[in-house]
Amino acid sequence: MSQGIRVHVWGERALFSRPEMKAERVSYDVITPSAARGILEAIHWKPAIRWVIDRIHVLKPIRFDTVRRNEVGSKASYATARQGMAGGALPELFADEERQQRASVLLRDVGYVIEAHFEMTSRAGPQDSPGKHLDMARRRIARGQCVWQPCLGCREFPAWFEPAEGPVAVHDGLRGTRDLGWMLHDIDFGDGMTPRFFRATMVDGVIDVPPLSGAGG
Amino acid sequence: MGIHESRIEFVYLFDVRNGNPNGDPDAGNMPRLDPETGKGLVTDVCLKRKVRNLIELTRGNQAGYDIYVREKAVLNLQHGRAYEGTGLKPEPRKLPKGDGAAAVTQWMCRTFFDVRTFGAVMTTEINCGQVRGPVQLTFAESIDPIVPTEVSVTRMAVTTEAEAEKQSGDNRTMGRKYIVPYGLYRAHGFVSPHLAKQSGFSDADLEAFFQALVLMFDHDRSAARGEMAARRLIVFRHRSPLGEAPAHKLFDRVTVKRKNTVAVGRSYDDYDVAIDRDGLPDGVEIDERL
């Protein structure tokens, strides 16, 4: 854990979609390790490193809210884009004809402390020392620098971040042990985009995240 | 300094008078409300829609400014326009398989302003990836709680004969509108230079985007909207692609408050907008666009 970092992230709204409820999105109770990794990657990432989430501290009571929005139900099509390239009609998508109204059950007023470290990957070169990447990540967190603004599950919900210093105070409402059920750990990109799950248990606001390889089974 | 060299954030203020800025489909089209605070909301996608519409209106006939996700309302406008006029050059067709998808993605970025700006998903049967747009908007939230008012209106006609018979010739129907008497809304936005580079979003595009934010409500008049207007567009520009300060700390420098002398905000004049320029982090510039 010598390569570890701790970052405090927070925001007004968050939506960590449960994969089983995606048509009308419903958020998990807390941030997933996958979303936490995404936040770190928005701040610092190189092919030479892989972020591993060790622990998630939940700082605020879990509260939900719902928002319904007009969305489109179809995606940009490869075939029409190819036709357009060849000089045919431009690809088009009429939002009002492909209309879907979808509700999202999202989280309100969230705050987390993410504890993580990184591992070096096979793509690391001789110039990629762990110390260098650790310094870069820490410096960026301290200075508020990022490659793109990190988000809390969806890009319309920005994540603010700063270094997390000192011990994390437990909110009274989060004391005790709470079983959060099976939760998405991360997508295994090395294994054909297979989602991996883990049994998330929150003890006094803290979720210990197991290593991805042993997760879920 | 170009967009590819500097991170950008912006604060966008707009207001509404006697109109409905964004209806909630879950609440019978009442103005969106945060149930906890009573503050009004306007979704990110609502604002993006208006940006798209303005770009289509002002640059629709300019190559590279086509709009991919269109509204039905402009269908005829689209049909009347000859696509040859856009000066698009077909790409060479025989590309190696692996590069084909990337070429299509790039072509989509080059052709469509909204793909280049907000991104698009092109993961159909043949996966040609997705474009993450450099521009990201948040939900806009009103400064004060809003009190939506229901206004009943009558129509001196009915739609069907059956309705007329039921009313024995009275032929009147009642309708409902919701209005927000006044609301000043604040939205935050981000522009990532790294993603701009990937999608080919240029300095000219950024100008077009900011111009759209300034002008878009002036071209979105309708019975439902009432009077909406862009009020301020305050841009924070960093000296480096990664940025020089956390975004939330810059946003905190812009404070919007109702004047103490005013009990209920009913106009933009009832609010004070202040920008704290003291001790601005080195390498961050404030650019007031409106």
XYZ file of C-alpha atoms in Angstrom:
507
model
C 0.000 0.000 0.000
C 2.988 2.303 -0.199
C 1.701 3.402 -3.574
C -1.683 4.295 -2.155
C -3.657 7.485 -2.504
C -6.759 8.778 -0.781
C -9.049 11.195 -2.502
C -12.196 12.892 -1.266
C -14.859 13.160 -3.968
C -18.288 14.682 -3.624
C -21.181 16.104 -5.602
C -24.804 17.192 -5.651
C -26.098 14.219 -7.620
C -24.825 10.808 -8.676
C -26.101 7.891 -10.738
C -24.250 4.583 -10.609
C -26.593 2.558 -12.801
C -27.468 -0.959 -11.817
C -26.922 -3.064 -14.933
C -30.141 -4.992 -14.314
C -32.169 -1.763 -14.330
C -30.766 0.214 -17.218
C -33.805 1.104 -19.318
C -35.063 3.207 -16.473
C -31.844 3.754 -14.610
C -31.666 3.025 -10.913
C -28.534 3.877 -9.000
C -26.705 1.587 -6.633
C -26.697 2.830 -3.037
C -23.042 3.809 -3.285
C -20.305 4.410 -5.821
C -19.024 1.268 -7.557
C -15.309 0.443 -7.699
C -15.641 0.820 -11.461
C -16.929 4.402 -11.192
C -14.270 5.195 -8.586
C -11.602 3.952 -10.998
C -13.108 6.184 -13.702
C -12.719 9.213 -11.445
C -9.044 8.436 -10.842
C -8.475 7.891 -14.554
C -9.966 11.312 -15.299
C -7.291 12.762 -13.035
C -4.289 10.654 -14.004
C -3.876 7.566 -16.103
C -1.303 6.100 -18.483
C -1.270 2.725 -20.193
C 1.594 1.853 -17.861
C -0.629 1.797 -14.774
C -3.846 0.201 -13.590
C -5.820 1.703 -10.695
C -7.045 -0.705 -8.033
C -9.721 0.446 -5.587
C -9.040 -0.806 -2.055
C -11.652 0.833 0.103
C -14.583 3.199 -0.183
C -15.677 5.396 2.726
C -19.248 6.590 2.455
C -19.510 10.016 4.093
C -23.179 10.904 3.818
C -26.530 9.192 4.357
C -27.876 7.424 1.276
C -30.736 9.398 -0.259
C -32.527 9.002 -3.583
C -34.361 11.313 -5.952
C -35.977 10.785 -9.322
C -35.695 12.666 -12.613
C -37.523 11.853 -15.852
C -36.031 13.081 -19.097
C -36.749 12.901 -22.810
C -34.124 10.693 -24.385
C -33.589 9.154 -27.786
C -34.041 5.442 -28.217
C -31.580 4.708 -30.994
C -27.913 5.002 -31.684
C -25.854 6.471 -34.449
C -25.707 3.871 -37.176
C -22.501 2.738 -38.805
C -24.253 1.917 -42.063
C -25.796 5.351 -42.599
C -22.538 7.023 -41.627
C -20.786 4.972 -44.318
C -23.428 5.981 -46.863
C -22.976 9.604 -45.895
C -19.228 9.319 -46.342
C -19.763 7.948 -49.810
C -21.688 11.074 -50.732
C -25.194 9.815 -50.009
C -27.721 11.481 -47.757
C -26.349 12.675 -44.465
C -27.087 10.394 -41.549
C -29.849 11.835 -39.438
C -31.626 11.154 -36.203
C -34.880 12.938 -35.449
C -35.099 13.194 -31.713
C -38.858 13.670 -31.632
C -39.513 10.543 -33.671
C -37.262 8.339 -31.570
C -38.538 9.697 -28.307
C -38.358 7.750 -25.079
C -39.120 9.151 -21.693
C -36.944 7.581 -19.091
C -36.828 8.053 -15.383
C -33.620 7.883 -13.400
C -33.451 7.130 -9.725
C -30.339 8.953 -8.627
C -28.449 9.703 -5.431
C -28.443 13.108 -3.796
C -25.651 14.902 -1.956
C -22.955 12.246 -1.958
C -19.435 12.227 -0.566
C -16.819 9.467 -0.568
C -13.225 8.922 0.329
C -11.673 6.554 -2.166
C -8.576 4.622 -1.151
C -6.701 3.176 -4.077
C -3.328 2.148 -5.357
C -2.044 1.286 -8.778
C -0.217 -1.595 -10.328
C 2.214 -1.402 -13.211
C 1.024 -3.103 -16.381
C 2.952 -4.955 -19.048
C 2.880 -1.766 -21.118
C 5.108 0.057 -18.642
C 8.407 1.194 -20.095
C 11.731 1.775 -18.319
C 10.794 5.437 -17.728
C 7.588 4.493 -15.875
C 8.598 4.310 -12.254
C 5.761 3.864 -9.755
C 7.031 6.868 -7.823
C 6.661 9.124 -10.830
C 3.041 8.160 -11.420
C 2.206 8.394 -7.749
C 3.668 11.900 -7.569
C 1.795 12.949 -10.676
C -1.507 11.655 -9.351
C -1.023 13.268 -5.945
C 0.048 16.575 -7.449
C -2.929 16.669 -9.759
C -5.371 15.885 -6.955
C -3.852 18.597 -4.782
C -3.985 21.179 -7.549
C -7.405 20.220 -8.863
C -6.010 19.189 -12.227
C -7.709 16.650 -14.427
C -7.736 15.421 -17.987
C -11.513 15.781 -18.051
C -13.847 16.689 -15.232
C -14.535 13.434 -13.386
C -18.166 12.502 -12.869
C -20.330 10.562 -10.474
C -21.600 7.811 -12.735
C -22.979 10.009 -15.538
C -21.317 12.981 -17.127
C -24.025 15.471 -16.175
C -23.169 14.919 -12.517
C -19.674 16.344 -11.964
C -17.445 15.054 -9.191
C -15.465 17.570 -7.165
C -12.234 16.250 -5.673
C -9.485 17.115 -3.232
C -6.865 15.219 -1.235
C -8.345 13.324 1.707
C -6.312 14.006 4.796
C -6.613 12.655 8.309
C -9.031 10.068 9.633
C -12.494 9.795 8.107
C -15.350 10.631 10.466
C -18.250 8.182 10.394
C -21.705 9.659 9.930
C -24.031 8.490 12.709
C -26.621 7.354 10.196
C -24.145 4.934 8.644
C -23.048 3.080 11.761
C -23.485 -0.655 11.891
C -23.235 -3.298 9.225
C -25.260 -3.026 6.063
C -25.395 -5.629 3.302
C -25.584 -3.792 -0.020
C -26.034 -6.997 -2.002
C -24.268 -7.948 -5.212
C -22.689 -4.955 -6.820
C -20.744 -4.345 -10.006
C -17.057 -4.469 -9.247
C -15.706 -3.644 -12.674
C -15.727 -4.727 -16.277
C -12.953 -7.183 -17.088
C -11.617 -5.724 -20.319
C -9.027 -8.460 -20.581
C -11.770 -11.065 -20.718
C -14.126 -9.854 -23.437
C -15.779 -7.121 -21.363
C -17.125 -9.482 -18.738
C -18.756 -7.722 -15.810
C -17.539 -8.897 -12.405
C -19.579 -8.569 -9.262
C -18.843 -8.635 -5.552
C -20.854 -8.809 -2.375
C -20.652 -5.293 -0.955
C -20.871 -4.930 2.788
C -20.677 -1.551 4.459
C -19.339 -1.568 8.004
C -19.513 1.809 9.755
C -19.599 3.509 6.387
C -16.622 1.614 4.969
C -16.704 -0.863 2.097
C -13.662 -3.075 1.647
C -13.224 -3.874 -2.009
C -11.787 -7.310 -2.799
C -9.280 -7.773 -5.629
C -10.969 -8.049 -9.017
C -9.600 -11.491 -9.843
C -11.231 -13.113 -6.839
C -14.430 -11.140 -7.110
C -17.868 -12.522 -7.531
C -16.891 -15.955 -8.743
C -4.180 30.294 -26.229
C -6.038 27.610 -28.132
C -8.645 25.266 -26.787
C -6.256 22.329 -27.078
C -3.877 24.019 -24.656
C -6.282 25.183 -21.978
C -8.891 23.671 -19.724
C -12.068 25.719 -19.488
C -14.981 25.980 -17.080
C -17.914 28.322 -17.273
C -20.804 29.608 -15.202
C -23.948 30.283 -17.190
C -26.838 32.318 -15.812
C -30.222 32.595 -17.490
C -33.660 33.577 -16.318
C -37.322 33.032 -17.061
C -40.329 35.301 -16.569
C -43.833 33.911 -16.620
C -42.840 30.815 -18.477
C -41.937 27.166 -18.110
C -38.214 26.697 -18.784
C -38.277 22.873 -18.688
C -41.355 20.749 -18.073
C -41.227 17.560 -16.016
C -42.844 14.638 -17.880
C -43.354 12.932 -14.522
C -45.369 15.802 -13.110
C -47.775 16.641 -15.921
C -45.287 19.051 -17.469
C -44.932 21.197 -14.360
C -41.616 23.046 -14.200
C -38.925 20.762 -12.832
C -38.349 21.093 -9.125
C -35.849 19.753 -6.668
C -38.258 18.229 -4.155
C -35.883 18.821 -1.253
C -35.030 22.466 -1.770
C -37.882 23.720 -3.913
C -35.350 25.077 -6.368
C -36.120 24.870 -10.062
C -34.143 22.597 -12.370
C -33.349 22.647 -16.069
C -31.671 19.490 -17.321
C -28.377 19.423 -19.185
C -30.055 17.849 -22.199
C -32.613 20.660 -22.359
C -29.802 23.201 -22.720
C -27.928 21.063 -25.248
C -31.071 20.838 -27.375
C -31.201 24.633 -27.592
C -27.505 24.852 -28.484
C -28.090 22.385 -31.307
C -31.097 24.343 -32.546
C -29.212 27.619 -32.615
C -26.236 26.147 -34.450
C -28.589 24.635 -36.989
C -30.312 27.984 -37.409
C -27.184 30.097 -37.754
C -24.755 27.733 -39.427
C -26.968 25.050 -40.893
C -25.668 25.691 -44.380
C -22.009 25.731 -43.380
C -19.896 22.639 -43.930
C -19.037 20.889 -40.699
C -21.909 22.409 -38.732
C -24.575 19.837 -39.454
C -26.597 18.679 -36.491
C -26.993 14.975 -35.982
C -29.633 14.770 -33.257
C -32.358 16.914 -34.749
C -35.794 18.029 -33.722
C -38.814 17.317 -35.802
C -39.638 20.983 -36.020
C -36.872 21.583 -38.529
C -37.720 18.640 -40.766
C -38.896 20.776 -43.681
C -35.930 23.039 -43.390
C -33.737 19.970 -43.664
C -35.558 18.537 -46.636
C -35.349 21.812 -48.497
C -31.622 21.852 -48.169
C -29.537 20.123 -50.748
C -26.842 18.151 -49.104
C -24.496 18.646 -52.044
C -24.286 22.285 -51.006
C -22.381 21.386 -47.907
C -19.228 20.758 -49.885
C -18.606 17.401 -48.269
C -15.972 15.267 -49.876
C -16.583 11.541 -49.775
C -13.833 9.649 -48.040
C -11.848 7.098 -50.003
C -13.887 3.937 -49.626
C -11.252 1.276 -49.649
C -9.852 1.518 -46.193
C -8.322 -1.379 -44.322
C -10.904 -2.996 -42.097
C -9.440 -1.890 -38.810
C -9.222 1.757 -39.798
C -12.658 1.812 -41.374
C -14.498 2.254 -38.107
C -12.151 4.994 -36.974
C -12.586 6.768 -40.286
C -16.358 6.709 -39.887
C -16.083 8.089 -36.370
C -13.791 10.851 -37.579
C -16.078 11.653 -40.445
C -19.025 11.944 -38.048
C -16.965 14.324 -35.908
C -15.961 16.445 -38.880
C -19.462 16.625 -40.311
C -21.598 17.136 -37.233
C -21.117 19.956 -34.758
C -23.039 18.173 -32.013
C -21.056 14.934 -32.354
C -17.820 16.909 -32.095
C -19.083 18.945 -29.142
C -21.238 16.666 -27.017
C -20.173 13.256 -28.340
C -22.237 10.392 -29.718
C -22.584 6.677 -29.369
C -22.001 4.715 -32.567
C -21.995 1.218 -31.199
C -24.449 -0.555 -33.462
C -23.987 -3.951 -35.131
C -20.661 -2.845 -36.491
C -19.029 -1.124 -33.598
C -17.335 2.078 -34.606
C -16.819 3.331 -31.154
C -18.165 6.278 -29.346
C -17.155 9.881 -29.191
C -16.846 11.489 -25.815
C -17.518 15.162 -26.337
C -15.299 17.820 -24.776
C -18.229 19.968 -23.614
C -20.118 18.843 -20.540
C -23.042 20.683 -18.949
C -24.644 20.146 -15.555
C -28.232 20.511 -14.434
C -29.085 24.198 -14.064
C -30.540 25.079 -10.685
C -32.407 28.210 -9.683
C -30.865 30.535 -7.112
C -34.061 30.724 -5.045
C -36.864 28.218 -4.641
C -39.421 28.642 -7.396
C -43.188 28.571 -6.959
C -44.755 27.213 -10.137
C -48.184 28.683 -10.757
C -50.963 26.908 -12.552
C -52.795 29.066 -15.037
C -56.080 27.833 -16.436
C -57.030 28.910 -19.902
C -60.097 28.329 -22.057
C -60.294 27.464 -25.691
C -63.343 28.642 -27.581
C -63.530 25.513 -29.683
C -63.529 21.739 -29.303
C -61.611 19.113 -31.224
C -64.271 16.511 -32.004
C -67.963 16.526 -32.782
C -68.558 14.115 -29.931
C -67.184 16.696 -27.532
C -69.447 19.339 -29.010
C -72.503 17.144 -28.562
C -71.665 16.467 -24.945
C -71.483 20.138 -24.238
C -74.672 20.732 -26.232
C -73.078 23.356 -28.367
C -71.176 25.260 -25.726
C -67.953 24.234 -27.469
C -65.383 25.243 -24.913
C -62.494 23.366 -23.374
C -60.280 24.214 -20.468
C -56.529 23.963 -20.635
C -53.706 24.347 -18.185
C -50.333 26.006 -18.277
C -47.670 26.120 -15.671
C -45.500 29.147 -15.284
C -42.622 30.162 -13.095
C -43.277 33.840 -12.252
C -39.530 34.434 -12.114
C -36.489 32.231 -11.822
C -32.768 32.911 -12.207
C -30.947 29.682 -13.065
C -27.291 28.790 -12.847
C -25.568 26.034 -14.830
C -21.950 24.930 -14.871
C -19.989 23.703 -17.854
C -16.657 22.076 -18.605
C -14.534 21.897 -21.728
C -11.799 19.264 -21.791
C -8.912 20.096 -24.160
C -7.936 16.424 -24.323
C -11.336 15.321 -25.519
C -11.471 18.362 -27.832
C -8.331 17.133 -29.528
C -9.820 13.671 -29.955
C -13.058 14.880 -31.524
C -11.526 17.738 -33.521
C -13.392 20.417 -31.555
C -11.679 23.694 -32.520
C -11.390 27.265 -31.281
C -13.977 28.264 -33.860
C -16.309 25.592 -32.465
C -15.846 26.954 -28.962
C -16.758 30.417 -30.215
C -19.824 29.004 -31.944
C -20.809 27.186 -28.756
C -20.467 30.285 -26.575
C -22.352 32.329 -29.148
C -25.119 29.737 -29.036
C -25.337 30.036 -25.240
C -25.640 33.808 -25.544
C -28.255 33.812 -28.299
C -30.193 30.567 -27.997
C -33.132 31.762 -25.904
C -33.784 34.556 -28.388
C -34.572 31.911 -30.993
C -36.557 29.574 -28.799
C -39.707 31.605 -28.246
C -42.916 29.725 -27.630
C -46.174 29.981 -25.746
C -44.789 27.752 -23.021
C -41.424 29.406 -22.429
C -42.479 32.941 -21.577
C -39.557 35.312 -21.545
C -36.238 33.565 -21.211
C -32.877 35.267 -21.499
C -29.209 34.478 -21.119
C -27.804 36.803 -18.463
C -24.170 35.988 -17.793
C -21.523 33.717 -19.237
C -18.390 33.751 -17.127
C -15.532 31.700 -18.505
C -12.530 30.449 -16.559
C -9.614 29.667 -18.811
C -6.599 27.762 -17.506
C -3.099 28.184 -18.836
C -2.583 24.434 -19.204
C -4.558 21.456 -20.507
C -4.737 19.888 -17.032
C -5.791 23.125 -15.390
C -4.401 25.239 -12.580
C -7.101 24.949 -9.910
C -10.004 22.735 -8.903
C -13.156 23.569 -10.831
C -15.358 23.798 -7.740
C -13.128 26.467 -6.214
C -13.420 28.593 -9.340
C -17.190 28.163 -9.410
C -17.285 29.320 -5.762
C -15.870 32.648 -6.914
C -19.089 33.478 -8.685
C -21.793 34.282 -6.156
C -25.367 35.078 -7.073
C -27.594 36.472 -4.334
C -30.978 38.081 -4.070
C -30.631 41.674 -2.864
C -31.379 42.138 0.824
C -33.940 44.798 0.053
C -36.011 42.425 -2.054
C -38.322 39.852 -0.478
C -39.230 37.998 -3.669
C -37.104 37.982 -6.808
C -39.161 39.081 -9.783
C -36.488 40.363 -12.135
C -32.794 40.067 -12.853
C -32.292 43.448 -11.181
C -33.319 41.879 -7.893
C -30.115 39.841 -7.875
C -26.455 40.653 -7.335
C -23.861 38.725 -9.297
C -20.325 39.047 -7.967
C -17.048 37.615 -9.223
C -14.291 37.299 -6.652
C -11.072 38.093 -8.476
C -8.866 38.348 -5.379
C -6.040 35.856 -5.315
C -7.138 34.192 -8.529
C -4.838 31.189 -8.980
C -1.847 31.868 -11.170
C -2.586 30.809 -14.714
C -6.366 31.184 -14.546
C -8.070 33.955 -16.503
C -11.645 35.131 -16.251
C -13.287 35.989 -19.525
C -16.755 37.493 -19.312
C -18.613 36.632 -22.461
C -21.913 38.096 -21.358
